[in-house]
Amino acid sequence: MHAVIVDSAIYRDGRRTEGPDDLSDALGEARATGDAFLWVGLHEPTEDEFELVSSEFGLHPLAVEDALTAHQRPKLEVYDDSLFMVVKPVVYEPEHDTVATGELMIFLGDSFVVTVRHGEGAPLTAVRKRLEAEPDVLRHGPTAVMYALCDAAVDHYVDVAGELQTDLEELETEVFAPNGSTKNTAARIYTFKRQVLEFRRATGPLAQPVNRLAGAAGVPFVHDQSRPFFRDVSDHLTRVNEQVEGLDRLLSDILSAHLAQMGVRQNDDMRKISAWAAMAAVPTMVAGIYGMNFDHMPELKWAWAYPTVVLLMAGAVLGLYRLFKRRGWL
Amino acid sequence: MHAVIVDSAIYRDGRRTEGPDDLSDALGEARATGDAFLWVGLHEPTEDEFELVSSEFGLHPLAVEDALTAHQRPKLEVYDDSLFMVVKPVVYEPEHDTVATGELMIFLGDSFVVTVRHGEGAPLTAVRKRLEAEPDVLRHGPTAVMYALCDAAVDHYVDVAGELQTDLEELETEVFAPNGSTKNTAARIYTFKRQVLEFRRATGPLAQPVNRLAGAAGVPFVHDQSRPFFRDVSDHLTRVNEQVEGLDRLLSDILSAHLAQMGVRQNDDMRKISAWAAMAAVPTMVAGIYGMNFDHMPELKWAWAYPTVVLLMAGAVLGLYRLFKRRGWL
Amino acid sequence: MHAVIVDSAIYRDGRRTEGPDDLSDALGEARATGDAFLWVGLHEPTEDEFELVSSEFGLHPLAVEDALTAHQRPKLEVYDDSLFMVVKPVVYEPEHDTVATGELMIFLGDSFVVTVRHGEGAPLTAVRKRLEAEPDVLRHGPTAVMYALCDAAVDHYVDVAGELQTDLEELETEVFAPNGSTKNTAARIYTFKRQVLEFRRATGPLAQPVNRLAGAAGVPFVHDQSRPFFRDVSDHLTRVNEQVEGLDRLLSDILSAHLAQMGVRQNDDMRKISAWAAMAAVPTMVAGIYGMNFDHMPELKWAWAYPTVVLLMAGAVLGLYRLFKRRGWL
Amino acid sequence: MHAVIVDSAIYRDGRRTEGPDDLSDALGEARATGDAFLWVGLHEPTEDEFELVSSEFGLHPLAVEDALTAHQRPKLEVYDDSLFMVVKPVVYEPEHDTVATGELMIFLGDSFVVTVRHGEGAPLTAVRKRLEAEPDVLRHGPTAVMYALCDAAVDHYVDVAGELQTDLEELETEVFAPNGSTKNTAARIYTFKRQVLEFRRATGPLAQPVNRLAGAAGVPFVHDQSRPFFRDVSDHLTRVNEQVEGLDRLLSDILSAHLAQMGVRQNDDMRKISAWAAMAAVPTMVAGIYGMNFDHMPELKWAWAYPTVVLLMAGAVLGLYRLFKRRGWL
Amino acid sequence: MHAVIVDSAIYRDGRRTEGPDDLSDALGEARATGDAFLWVGLHEPTEDEFELVSSEFGLHPLAVEDALTAHQRPKLEVYDDSLFMVVKPVVYEPEHDTVATGELMIFLGDSFVVTVRHGEGAPLTAVRKRLEAEPDVLRHGPTAVMYALCDAAVDHYVDVAGELQTDLEELETEVFAPNGSTKNTAARIYTFKRQVLEFRRATGPLAQPVNRLAGAAGVPFVHDQSRPFFRDVSDHLTRVNEQVEGLDRLLSDILSAHLAQMGVRQNDDMRKISAWAAMAAVPTMVAGIYGMNFDHMPELKWAWAYPTVVLLMAGAVLGLYRLFKRRGWL
C-alpha cells in the first residue's frame, strides 16, 4: 500500500517531524500533541488502498466515493467531522495548445489533512516543499495546506490564462492578415473555444467554494486568520474567470469577424473575376461579329480594317481596365 | 387492480417482509410498528385504479391529478401529510441518437412511499433490488427510497450526457473533415440541439427540488442524516447541467463555424472555377480574333502562323495555370 | 347598465342563490351572511357603467382606471380593502397560426368578487358553470373564483403552447425538406417569433403574481388552504414559460440553420452550374480554334478530321461529366 | 435671475396662492403654514442663477452639481434634508423617427419642491396646469408634484414606445416585401436599434428609483398614501421596459431574417442568371462547331442543314427553358 | 529610496504642513495630533523600497504583494488595521484610438494614506494639487484622498467613454457610407471591441467596491459623511458602465449589419455583372450563328443583311439594358 502514499509526515509547530510509519499511530501522535497535524499525500489510490486510509481517518463514505472516481466538479463539502474539497489543476500543453485537467482532493479534519491526486497537473510535491520552507504559514495547521494548494492551483490558472491570451493574439494576427483566413480558420477558432470551455469547467465552479472559505460566515476546521489568504485566492480566481470569459466572447467575435471578412473577400474576388471576364468578353464579341460570313461586309475589304479593329479591341480592354481600376474592382 | 401494482412490501429494520396483500391492512401494520414502512410501486395506473391507492394513503388530490397525467415538470411539493416529487428519467436510444423521457412520481408519507412510473426509462425495479441488498440504507425509512431513486435517475443522466458528448465529438469530426459539410449538416446540428433541449427539460428543473432536499432548511418527512446524500445527488446533477449547457453552447458554436466554413469553401470554389474559366476564355478570344474574315490579315498567310498561335495559346493557358497556382486559387 | 353585467349571483355555502337585483342590496345581503359572497361579472364596461360598480364596492381608483383601459400587464395589486389582479387569457387562431390576447381583471374583497372581461379569450362563463358544479370548491369563497380563473387561463396557455409546438414541428419539416427553404422562410420564422413574444407577454409576467399567491408569505383576502392550488397553477405556468422560452430559442436556431443551409445550397448550385458551364466551354474553345482562318492548317484538309474533332469534343465533355460526378459537383 | 424661474407659487390646502416674490420670504411663509409648500420651476439655470436657489433651500452640493450639468442618469438620491430625483423625459420626432431625451431634476424637501428642466421634452408646464386643476391630489404636498411628473414622463414613454412599435411594423412590411431589402436596410435596422438603446437609457434606470418610491421600505419626505400611485407608475414603466426590450430583440431577429433572406435571394438570382446563361451558351457552342473550317464537313453542303440546325438550336433553348421552369430556377 | 517617494506631507486641519523627512517620525507626529494624517505617494517602488514603507505602516503582507505586482483587479480589501483599494485609471491614446490602463493602489489607515502608482494614467499629482486647494474636503482626513482619487479616475472614465462614443460614430459613418465597407472593416470592429473589453476590465469590477464605500453598511476608516460623495462616484461609474455595455452591444450590431450589407452588396454586384454579361452574350451568340459555314445560308447573300443583323444586335443589347435598368439590376 505504501506505493500510493507519496509522502506522509507530522508537522509540529510548523516543522516537519518524522512520525511512526503506521498511519494509525501517526494520527494518534498528532492528536496527542495539541497543535500538530498529520499530512498524508496519495496518488491515484485504488479502492482497496484508499479503504485503509479512509477508515483510519473516519472520512465520509460519499467523499471517499468521489475521491476514487475522477471527473468531479470543484466543490467544498462540509461534513460533521471533516471538510472535503475538490480542486481541478490544469496543465497547458504548448505543443498542441491544449489544456489538460487533473484532480486534487483534500480531506481536512481536526489534526490531519489527506490529499489525493489524480492525473498530472497537481503541483503537490512542489507545494509541500514550499510550505516546509515557511514554518510561519505551516503553523496555521491543516488550513495552511488547503490554502497553499488552492493558491498554487489558482496561480497556475493565471499562467494558463496568460498562455491562452497569447494564443488568442496569434489567432488574431493570423485571421486578420491579408489572405489569412483558410478553410481551417473556423475549425481552429472552434477548437480554441472548446479548450476555453474545458478550462472554465475547472476554474468556474471553484469560485463558490473559495468564496465560502473567504467569507465572513466561516467554515468549520478553517482558521479565521486564514480568511484574508483565501480572499486573495478568490480575487485571483475572479480575475482568471473574467479573463477567460472575455476570451470566450472574443472568440465568438473573431468568428463573426471572420465570417464578415469572408463576405467581403468573396465580393472583392467576384468583382475582380468579373472585371477580367468583361475584358475577355468584349474582344470575343467583336471578333465574333467580324467572323460572320455575310457577303456584303464592306469593312472586311478595307486594307487597314484588321489592325484598326485589333487596336480598337485593345483600346476597349484598356478602357475597361482603367474603369475597373478606378472603381476599385481590380 | 393488482395488475398495475408492480410490487408492494413492508420494510422493517431495513429488511423486506411480506405483509398482508390488502393495502389498508399493510399500511396499518407498517404504522403499528414504529420504524417500518410500506413501499408500493405502480405502473401507469388508470384514474380508477389509482383512486383506491390515493384514498388509502390520503394523498393530496392535486398531486394525484399530476400523477395520472404525464408531461409533468420535475418538482417537489410539500403537503401537510405527505411529500410529492416528480422526477423525469431519460433513456438514450443509440440507434437514432435520440433521448426519450419517462416520468416517475414519488409520494412519501410518515410510513409509506408510493412510486408511480410512466413510460420507460424509470429504473425502478433495479433500484428496489439494489436497496434490498443494502439494509443499512433502507433503515433510513422512506427517505432512502426517494434518495435511491433520485440517485439512480441522476446517475443515468450522467451516462446520457456522456453519450451526447460522444455524439458531439462525432459531429465535430464530420463537420471539420475536408468536404465534410453537406446540406444535412445544419439540420443535424439543429436536431441535436433539440435533443439537448429535451434532456435539459428533464435535468434542469430537478436542481431546485434536489437542492431543497439537500439544504439546511430541511423538508418534512426527510431524515436530516440523508442530507449529505442529496447533496451528493445535487452535485452530480449540477455537473450534468453544466455539461449539457456546455453542449448547447458548443452546438451553437459549431453551427457558426459551419457557416463560416461554407463561406470560405464557396470563396475557394469560386476562385477555382474562375481560374479554369479564365484558362478557357483566353484561347477562345484569340481563336475568335483569327476567325475574323478580314481580307488583309497578313498573319493568316504565314506558314508557321497556326502552330505558333496554338503554342502561344497553350503558353498563355500554362502561364495562367501557374499564376493561379501560385496565388492559391487552384 | 345591466347590459354589461353578464351575470351576478350570491353564493352561500358553495351554492348559487339569486339575490336582489340591486348591487347595493346584494352586497349588503352577502355581507350580512357570514360566509356568502357576491360574484359580479362584467364585459367591457364603459367608464360610466363601471363607475356605479366601483363606487358600490369601494374599489381603488387606480385599479378602476386600469380595469377600463385595456393593454395592461398581468399583475397583482394589494390594496387596503381589496385585491386587484390582471390576467391575460390567450386565444390561438388556427387559420392564421396567430395568438390573440384578451384581458381579465379580478377585484376581490371580503365578500365579493368582480370580474371584468376585455376582448375574447376569457373563458369566464365556462368557469362560472364549472365552479357552480363544484360546491366544495366554491365554499372557499372569493378565492375559489380567483383560483378557478387563473387555472382556466393557465390551462389554456398549456393548450396554446402545444399548438405552437405543433407549428414549430411543421416549420422544421418544411425548412429541412430538400429544396424546402424559400424566400418566405425567414419571414415565416420571424412572424412565428413575434407570436411567441406576444404569447410570452401574457404568460411571463403572470408568474410573479401567481407565485406570490402560492407563497408562504400570504396575501390578504386569500385562504391559506388555497395555496397548494395556486402552487399547482404556478407549476403549470412555469412549464408553459419554459416551453415557450425553448420555442423562442429553437426558432433562433432554426433561422441560423436555415442560413447555413442556404450557404451550402448556394455552394452546391454554384458547383453544379460551373460544371455544366465547363462542359459547354471546352467544345466552344476547340470549335473556335478550328474556326480560325489560317491558310496553313493541315488538319483542316484531312478527311476524318471533322468527325475526329467532334468525337474528341464529345469525349472531353463526357470526361468532364464523369470527373464532376465523381467529385460530387453534379 | 427671474428669467430662469419659469413659475413659482405657494400651494395651500391644494390651491395655488400667490406668495411673496422673494424666494426666501416665500419659503418662510410656506414653512410657517403647516401643510403649505412652495413649488419653484427653473429652466436651464446657469451656475450663478442656481446658486441663489440652492443656498436658499439648503440643497446638497453634489445634487446641485448634477442639476447643472446635463447627461445625468435617472436616479433618486436621499439626503438628510431633501430628496433629489433625475428623470429623463423623451420626445419622439416623427419626421426623422428619432428619439430625443431631455432632463428633469426634482428637489423635494419638507415644504418645497424645486424642479429644473434641461432641453425640451419635459412636460412641466402642462403638469402644473393639470395638478392645479386637481386640488385633491395637490393636497398630498410636494410628493404630489413628484408623482405627477413621474407619471407624465412615464405616460409619455408609453406613447413613444407605441410610436416605435409602429415604426417596427413599417420596417417589417418593408423588409419582408418582395424585393424589399436594399443596401440601406441593414443601416436602417441598426439606426433603429440605436434609437431603442437611447430610449432604454432613459427608461431602464428609472425603474429602480420608482420601485423604491413604491416599495414598502418607505422613503423620507414621501407620503405613505402615495405609494400605490408610484406602484402604478412603476407598473407602466415595467410595461414600457418589457416592450422596448422586446423591440430590441425583434430588431436583432429582423436583421438575422434579412440576412437569411439575402442568402435565399442571391441563390435565386444565381439560378436565374445561370439558366439564362445556359440558354445562350448552347447555341453559341453549336454555332462554333459549324463555324469550323474543315474541308470535309458534309452537313455544310446539305440544302436544309442551316434551317435544321437553327431549329435544333431553338429547340434546345426551349427545352432548357422548360427544364429550368419546372425546376423552379426561372 | 526617496526617489520613489513622489511626495509626502502631513495634513493638519486641511492644510499641508511639512513634517519630518523620516517616515517613522512623520507617522508618529501625525498620530500624535488628533486629526492630522500623513499622505505618502509612491511610483513603481521595487520590493525592497516598498518593504521599508510597508513595515513602517504595518500594511498587510497580501496587500503589499498585490501592490508590487501590476495587473490587479479593481477591488477593496478590509483588513483589521487598514483598507486596501486598487483602482485602474485609463488613458485614451487618440493617435491609435487605443486605451491603456495603469494601476493605482491606496492603503488607508487611521492617520495615514499611502498611494502607489503603476504605469501612466494615474492623475495623482493633479489630485493632490486640487485637494490642497480645498481644505474643507481635506479636513475629512484620509477618506478625502481616497474619494478624490476615485472621483478623478471615474471622471476620466467618463471622458474616455465619450472618446469611444465618438470613435463609434466615426465607424458608423464609415461602415454605412456607400462602398464604405472594406476588407478591414471587420478587423476594425473587432479591434474596437477589444478596446472596449479592456476598458470594461478597468471600470466594471470597480462598481462593487465603490458601492460598498457608498453603502449604508459602512466600511471601517471611512467617514459616514463621505458616503454621499462615494454615491456620486458610484453613480457616474454606473453611467460609464452602462454606456460601455451599450457600446459593446452596438459594435456587435454593427458587425451584423456589416455582414448583412455585404450580402446585399454581393447580390447587387452579381446582378450588375450578370446584366452586362447578358448584353455581351447575345451579340456573341448571334455572331456565332452567322459565322457558321453552311453553303446554303440565304441571308448571307442579301445586300442589307449585315447592317440589319448589326442593328438587331444593338437593339437587343439596348432592350436588355432597358430591361435590367427597369428591374433595378443596373
PDB file of C-alpha atoms in Angstrom, chain E residues 29-201:
ATOM      1  CA  GLU E  29       3.776  63.137  14.530  1.00  0.00           C
ATOM      2  CA  ALA E  30       0.568  62.617  12.527  1.00  0.00           C
ATOM      3  CA  ARG E  31      -0.693  60.119  15.082  1.00  0.00           C
ATOM      4  CA  ALA E  32       0.165  62.372  17.955  1.00  0.00           C
ATOM      5  CA  THR E  33      -2.026  65.177  16.617  1.00  0.00           C
ATOM      6  CA  GLY E  34      -5.629  64.042  16.723  1.00  0.00           C
ATOM      7  CA  ASP E  35      -6.957  64.886  13.307  1.00  0.00           C
ATOM      8  CA  ALA E  36      -3.773  65.067  11.216  1.00  0.00           C
ATOM      9  CA  PHE E  37      -2.757  62.444   8.662  1.00  0.00           C
ATOM     10  CA  LEU E  38       0.268  61.575   6.596  1.00  0.00           C
ATOM     11  CA  TRP E  39      -0.029  61.113   2.832  1.00  0.00           C
ATOM     12  CA  VAL E  40       2.843  59.293   1.113  1.00  0.00           C
ATOM     13  CA  GLY E  41       2.815  58.939  -2.685  1.00  0.00           C
ATOM     14  CA  LEU E  42       4.984  56.283  -4.355  1.00  0.00           C
ATOM     15  CA  HIS E  43       5.699  55.498  -8.019  1.00  0.00           C
ATOM     16  CA  GLU E  44       6.504  51.916  -9.079  1.00  0.00           C
ATOM     17  CA  PRO E  45       8.560  51.001  -5.993  1.00  0.00           C
ATOM     18  CA  THR E  46      10.731  47.878  -6.032  1.00  0.00           C
ATOM     19  CA  GLU E  47      10.168  45.181  -3.451  1.00  0.00           C
ATOM     20  CA  ASP E  48      12.956  46.476  -1.241  1.00  0.00           C
ATOM     21  CA  GLU E  49      11.894  50.074  -1.473  1.00  0.00           C
ATOM     22  CA  PHE E  50       8.333  49.224  -0.579  1.00  0.00           C
ATOM     23  CA  GLU E  51       9.408  46.933   2.253  1.00  0.00           C
ATOM     24  CA  LEU E  52      10.527  49.985   4.258  1.00  0.00           C
ATOM     25  CA  VAL E  53       7.206  51.755   3.785  1.00  0.00           C
ATOM     26  CA  SER E  54       5.005  48.738   4.416  1.00  0.00           C
ATOM     27  CA  SER E  55       6.741  47.699   7.620  1.00  0.00           C
ATOM     28  CA  GLU E  56       6.512  51.279   8.890  1.00  0.00           C
ATOM     29  CA  PHE E  57       2.769  51.460   8.333  1.00  0.00           C
ATOM     30  CA  GLY E  58       2.113  47.827   9.248  1.00  0.00           C
ATOM     31  CA  LEU E  59       0.459  47.037   5.908  1.00  0.00           C
ATOM     32  CA  HIS E  60      -0.956  43.561   5.352  1.00  0.00           C
ATOM     33  CA  PRO E  61       1.553  41.308   3.509  1.00  0.00           C
ATOM     34  CA  LEU E  62      -1.049  40.162   0.931  1.00  0.00           C
ATOM     35  CA  ALA E  63      -1.887  43.765   0.068  1.00  0.00           C
ATOM     36  CA  VAL E  64       1.808  44.563  -0.188  1.00  0.00           C
ATOM     37  CA  GLU E  65       2.276  41.671  -2.603  1.00  0.00           C
ATOM     38  CA  ASP E  66      -0.600  42.953  -4.742  1.00  0.00           C
ATOM     39  CA  ALA E  67       0.792  46.486  -4.677  1.00  0.00           C
ATOM     40  CA  LEU E  68       4.116  45.318  -6.080  1.00  0.00           C
ATOM     41  CA  THR E  69       2.860  43.201  -8.948  1.00  0.00           C
ATOM     42  CA  ALA E  70       0.828  45.014 -11.562  1.00  0.00           C
ATOM     43  CA  HIS E  71      -2.226  43.506 -13.347  1.00  0.00           C
ATOM     44  CA  GLN E  72      -4.520  43.590 -10.332  1.00  0.00           C
ATOM     45  CA  ARG E  73      -8.307  43.746 -10.497  1.00  0.00           C
ATOM     46  CA  PRO E  74     -10.003  46.827  -9.039  1.00  0.00           C
ATOM     47  CA  LYS E  75     -11.021  45.830  -5.522  1.00  0.00           C
ATOM     48  CA  LEU E  76     -11.389  46.868  -1.909  1.00  0.00           C
ATOM     49  CA  GLU E  77      -9.920  44.782   0.885  1.00  0.00           C
ATOM     50  CA  VAL E  78     -10.747  45.475   4.517  1.00  0.00           C
ATOM     51  CA  TYR E  79      -8.018  44.345   6.904  1.00  0.00           C
ATOM     52  CA  ASP E  80      -8.014  44.709  10.663  1.00  0.00           C
ATOM     53  CA  ASP E  81      -5.908  47.861  10.727  1.00  0.00           C
ATOM     54  CA  SER E  82      -6.110  49.247   7.201  1.00  0.00           C
ATOM     55  CA  LEU E  83      -8.046  49.378   3.935  1.00  0.00           C
ATOM     56  CA  PHE E  84      -6.511  48.421   0.602  1.00  0.00           C
ATOM     57  CA  MET E  85      -8.024  49.603  -2.656  1.00  0.00           C
ATOM     58  CA  VAL E  86      -6.979  49.063  -6.266  1.00  0.00           C
ATOM     59  CA  VAL E  87      -8.212  51.430  -8.992  1.00  0.00           C
ATOM     60  CA  LYS E  88      -7.245  51.157 -12.645  1.00  0.00           C
ATOM     61  CA  PRO E  89      -7.051  54.582 -14.280  1.00  0.00           C
ATOM     62  CA  VAL E  90      -7.212  54.576 -18.076  1.00  0.00           C
ATOM     63  CA  VAL E  91      -5.627  56.725 -20.750  1.00  0.00           C
ATOM     64  CA  TYR E  92      -7.045  57.146 -24.224  1.00  0.00           C
ATOM     65  CA  GLU E  93      -4.389  57.441 -26.904  1.00  0.00           C
ATOM     66  CA  PRO E  94      -6.020  59.391 -29.696  1.00  0.00           C
ATOM     67  CA  GLU E  95      -3.454  58.636 -32.416  1.00  0.00           C
ATOM     68  CA  HIS E  96      -4.180  54.880 -32.258  1.00  0.00           C
ATOM     69  CA  ASP E  97      -7.692  55.046 -30.777  1.00  0.00           C
ATOM     70  CA  THR E  98      -6.463  52.698 -28.068  1.00  0.00           C
ATOM     71  CA  VAL E  99      -6.997  52.536 -24.332  1.00  0.00           C
ATOM     72  CA  ALA E 100      -4.137  51.971 -21.881  1.00  0.00           C
ATOM     73  CA  THR E 101      -4.676  51.099 -18.234  1.00  0.00           C
ATOM     74  CA  GLY E 102      -2.466  51.979 -15.325  1.00  0.00           C
ATOM     75  CA  GLU E 103      -2.808  50.970 -11.712  1.00  0.00           C
ATOM     76  CA  LEU E 104      -3.290  52.911  -8.515  1.00  0.00           C
ATOM     77  CA  MET E 105      -3.168  51.266  -5.078  1.00  0.00           C
ATOM     78  CA  ILE E 106      -4.386  53.044  -1.970  1.00  0.00           C
ATOM     79  CA  PHE E 107      -3.573  51.962   1.575  1.00  0.00           C
ATOM     80  CA  LEU E 108      -5.676  53.782   4.139  1.00  0.00           C
ATOM     81  CA  GLY E 109      -5.258  53.584   7.920  1.00  0.00           C
ATOM     82  CA  ASP E 110      -6.231  55.545  10.983  1.00  0.00           C
ATOM     83  CA  SER E 111      -3.972  58.513  10.248  1.00  0.00           C
ATOM     84  CA  PHE E 112      -2.172  57.781   7.034  1.00  0.00           C
ATOM     85  CA  VAL E 113      -2.808  57.136   3.379  1.00  0.00           C
ATOM     86  CA  VAL E 114      -0.214  55.562   1.070  1.00  0.00           C
ATOM     87  CA  THR E 115      -0.752  55.721  -2.681  1.00  0.00           C
ATOM     88  CA  VAL E 116       1.211  53.591  -5.125  1.00  0.00           C
ATOM     89  CA  ARG E 117       1.078  54.293  -8.835  1.00  0.00           C
ATOM     90  CA  HIS E 118       1.974  51.856 -11.647  1.00  0.00           C
ATOM     91  CA  GLY E 119       2.178  52.929 -15.281  1.00  0.00           C
ATOM     92  CA  GLU E 120       0.915  56.204 -16.618  1.00  0.00           C
ATOM     93  CA  GLY E 121      -2.643  57.376 -16.431  1.00  0.00           C
ATOM     94  CA  ALA E 122      -2.814  57.897 -12.702  1.00  0.00           C
ATOM     95  CA  PRO E 123      -3.675  61.562 -12.191  1.00  0.00           C
ATOM     96  CA  LEU E 124      -2.123  61.534  -8.743  1.00  0.00           C
ATOM     97  CA  THR E 125      -0.181  64.780  -8.759  1.00  0.00           C
ATOM     98  CA  ALA E 126      -3.108  66.757 -10.117  1.00  0.00           C
ATOM     99  CA  VAL E 127      -5.378  65.312  -7.445  1.00  0.00           C
ATOM    100  CA  ARG E 128      -3.008  66.281  -4.654  1.00  0.00           C
ATOM    101  CA  LYS E 129      -2.788  69.802  -6.048  1.00  0.00           C
ATOM    102  CA  ARG E 130      -6.554  70.103  -6.286  1.00  0.00           C
ATOM    103  CA  LEU E 131      -7.130  68.687  -2.827  1.00  0.00           C
ATOM    104  CA  GLU E 132      -4.625  71.039  -1.247  1.00  0.00           C
ATOM    105  CA  ALA E 133      -6.696  73.867  -2.692  1.00  0.00           C
ATOM    106  CA  GLU E 134      -9.797  72.616  -0.890  1.00  0.00           C
ATOM    107  CA  PRO E 135      -9.046  72.466   2.821  1.00  0.00           C
ATOM    108  CA  ASP E 136     -12.716  71.811   3.575  1.00  0.00           C
ATOM    109  CA  VAL E 137     -12.554  68.486   1.827  1.00  0.00           C
ATOM    110  CA  LEU E 138      -9.097  67.592   3.134  1.00  0.00           C
ATOM    111  CA  ARG E 139     -10.413  68.064   6.642  1.00  0.00           C
ATOM    112  CA  HIS E 140     -12.305  64.762   6.220  1.00  0.00           C
ATOM    113  CA  GLY E 141      -8.977  63.010   6.658  1.00  0.00           C
ATOM    114  CA  PRO E 142      -7.570  60.070   4.661  1.00  0.00           C
ATOM    115  CA  THR E 143     -11.041  59.289   3.265  1.00  0.00           C
ATOM    116  CA  ALA E 144     -10.910  62.573   1.363  1.00  0.00           C
ATOM    117  CA  VAL E 145      -7.824  61.369  -0.506  1.00  0.00           C
ATOM    118  CA  MET E 146      -9.486  58.065  -1.386  1.00  0.00           C
ATOM    119  CA  TYR E 147     -12.627  59.821  -2.552  1.00  0.00           C
ATOM    120  CA  ALA E 148     -10.687  62.362  -4.606  1.00  0.00           C
ATOM    121  CA  LEU E 149      -8.689  59.648  -6.354  1.00  0.00           C
ATOM    122  CA  CYS E 150     -11.762  57.550  -7.153  1.00  0.00           C
ATOM    123  CA  ASP E 151     -13.551  60.666  -8.361  1.00  0.00           C
ATOM    124  CA  ALA E 152     -10.649  61.655 -10.605  1.00  0.00           C
ATOM    125  CA  ALA E 153     -10.342  58.159 -12.071  1.00  0.00           C
ATOM    126  CA  VAL E 154     -14.066  57.854 -12.728  1.00  0.00           C
ATOM    127  CA  ASP E 155     -14.267  61.357 -14.204  1.00  0.00           C
ATOM    128  CA  HIS E 156     -11.542  60.273 -16.567  1.00  0.00           C
ATOM    129  CA  TYR E 157     -13.533  57.149 -17.431  1.00  0.00           C
ATOM    130  CA  VAL E 158     -16.406  59.421 -18.411  1.00  0.00           C
ATOM    131  CA  ASP E 159     -14.089  61.310 -20.793  1.00  0.00           C
ATOM    132  CA  VAL E 160     -12.689  58.122 -22.311  1.00  0.00           C
ATOM    133  CA  ALA E 161     -16.187  56.695 -22.755  1.00  0.00           C
ATOM    134  CA  GLY E 162     -17.011  59.888 -24.613  1.00  0.00           C
ATOM    135  CA  GLU E 163     -13.995  59.430 -26.887  1.00  0.00           C
ATOM    136  CA  LEU E 164     -15.019  55.856 -27.603  1.00  0.00           C
ATOM    137  CA  GLN E 165     -18.539  57.067 -28.364  1.00  0.00           C
ATOM    138  CA  THR E 166     -17.068  59.479 -30.906  1.00  0.00           C
ATOM    139  CA  ASP E 167     -14.995  56.667 -32.410  1.00  0.00           C
ATOM    140  CA  LEU E 168     -18.153  54.591 -32.728  1.00  0.00           C
ATOM    141  CA  GLU E 169     -19.870  57.376 -34.594  1.00  0.00           C
ATOM    142  CA  GLU E 170     -16.955  57.645 -36.993  1.00  0.00           C
ATOM    143  CA  LEU E 171     -17.078  53.915 -37.528  1.00  0.00           C
ATOM    144  CA  GLU E 172     -20.822  54.064 -38.189  1.00  0.00           C
ATOM    145  CA  THR E 173     -20.360  56.766 -40.787  1.00  0.00           C
ATOM    146  CA  GLU E 174     -17.657  54.749 -42.453  1.00  0.00           C
ATOM    147  CA  VAL E 175     -19.483  51.414 -42.450  1.00  0.00           C
ATOM    148  CA  PHE E 176     -22.770  52.777 -43.699  1.00  0.00           C
ATOM    149  CA  ALA E 177     -21.270  55.019 -46.379  1.00  0.00           C
ATOM    150  CA  PRO E 178     -21.856  53.698 -49.919  1.00  0.00           C
ATOM    151  CA  ASN E 179     -18.938  51.409 -50.802  1.00  0.00           C
ATOM    152  CA  GLY E 180     -17.701  52.126 -47.299  1.00  0.00           C
ATOM    153  CA  SER E 181     -17.052  48.575 -46.161  1.00  0.00           C
ATOM    154  CA  THR E 182     -13.680  47.138 -46.935  1.00  0.00           C
ATOM    155  CA  LYS E 183     -11.756  44.056 -46.017  1.00  0.00           C
ATOM    156  CA  ASN E 184     -10.540  45.816 -42.888  1.00  0.00           C
ATOM    157  CA  THR E 185     -13.941  46.790 -41.572  1.00  0.00           C
ATOM    158  CA  ALA E 186     -14.449  43.539 -39.662  1.00  0.00           C
ATOM    159  CA  ALA E 187     -10.938  43.751 -38.236  1.00  0.00           C
ATOM    160  CA  ARG E 188     -11.542  47.351 -37.188  1.00  0.00           C
ATOM    161  CA  ILE E 189     -14.804  46.494 -35.443  1.00  0.00           C
ATOM    162  CA  TYR E 190     -13.136  43.581 -33.691  1.00  0.00           C
ATOM    163  CA  THR E 191     -10.202  45.705 -32.539  1.00  0.00           C
ATOM    164  CA  PHE E 192     -12.651  48.278 -31.222  1.00  0.00           C
ATOM    165  CA  LYS E 193     -14.441  45.548 -29.275  1.00  0.00           C
ATOM    166  CA  ARG E 194     -11.151  44.539 -27.715  1.00  0.00           C
ATOM    167  CA  GLN E 195     -10.515  48.128 -26.629  1.00  0.00           C
ATOM    168  CA  VAL E 196     -13.960  48.240 -25.095  1.00  0.00           C
ATOM    169  CA  LEU E 197     -13.324  44.966 -23.276  1.00  0.00           C
ATOM    170  CA  GLU E 198     -10.029  46.325 -21.965  1.00  0.00           C
ATOM    171  CA  PHE E 199     -11.829  49.415 -20.746  1.00  0.00           C
ATOM    172  CA  ARG E 200     -14.584  47.362 -19.092  1.00  0.00           C
ATOM    173  CA  ARG E 201     -11.984  45.378 -17.195  1.00  0.00           C
TER     174      ARG E 201
END
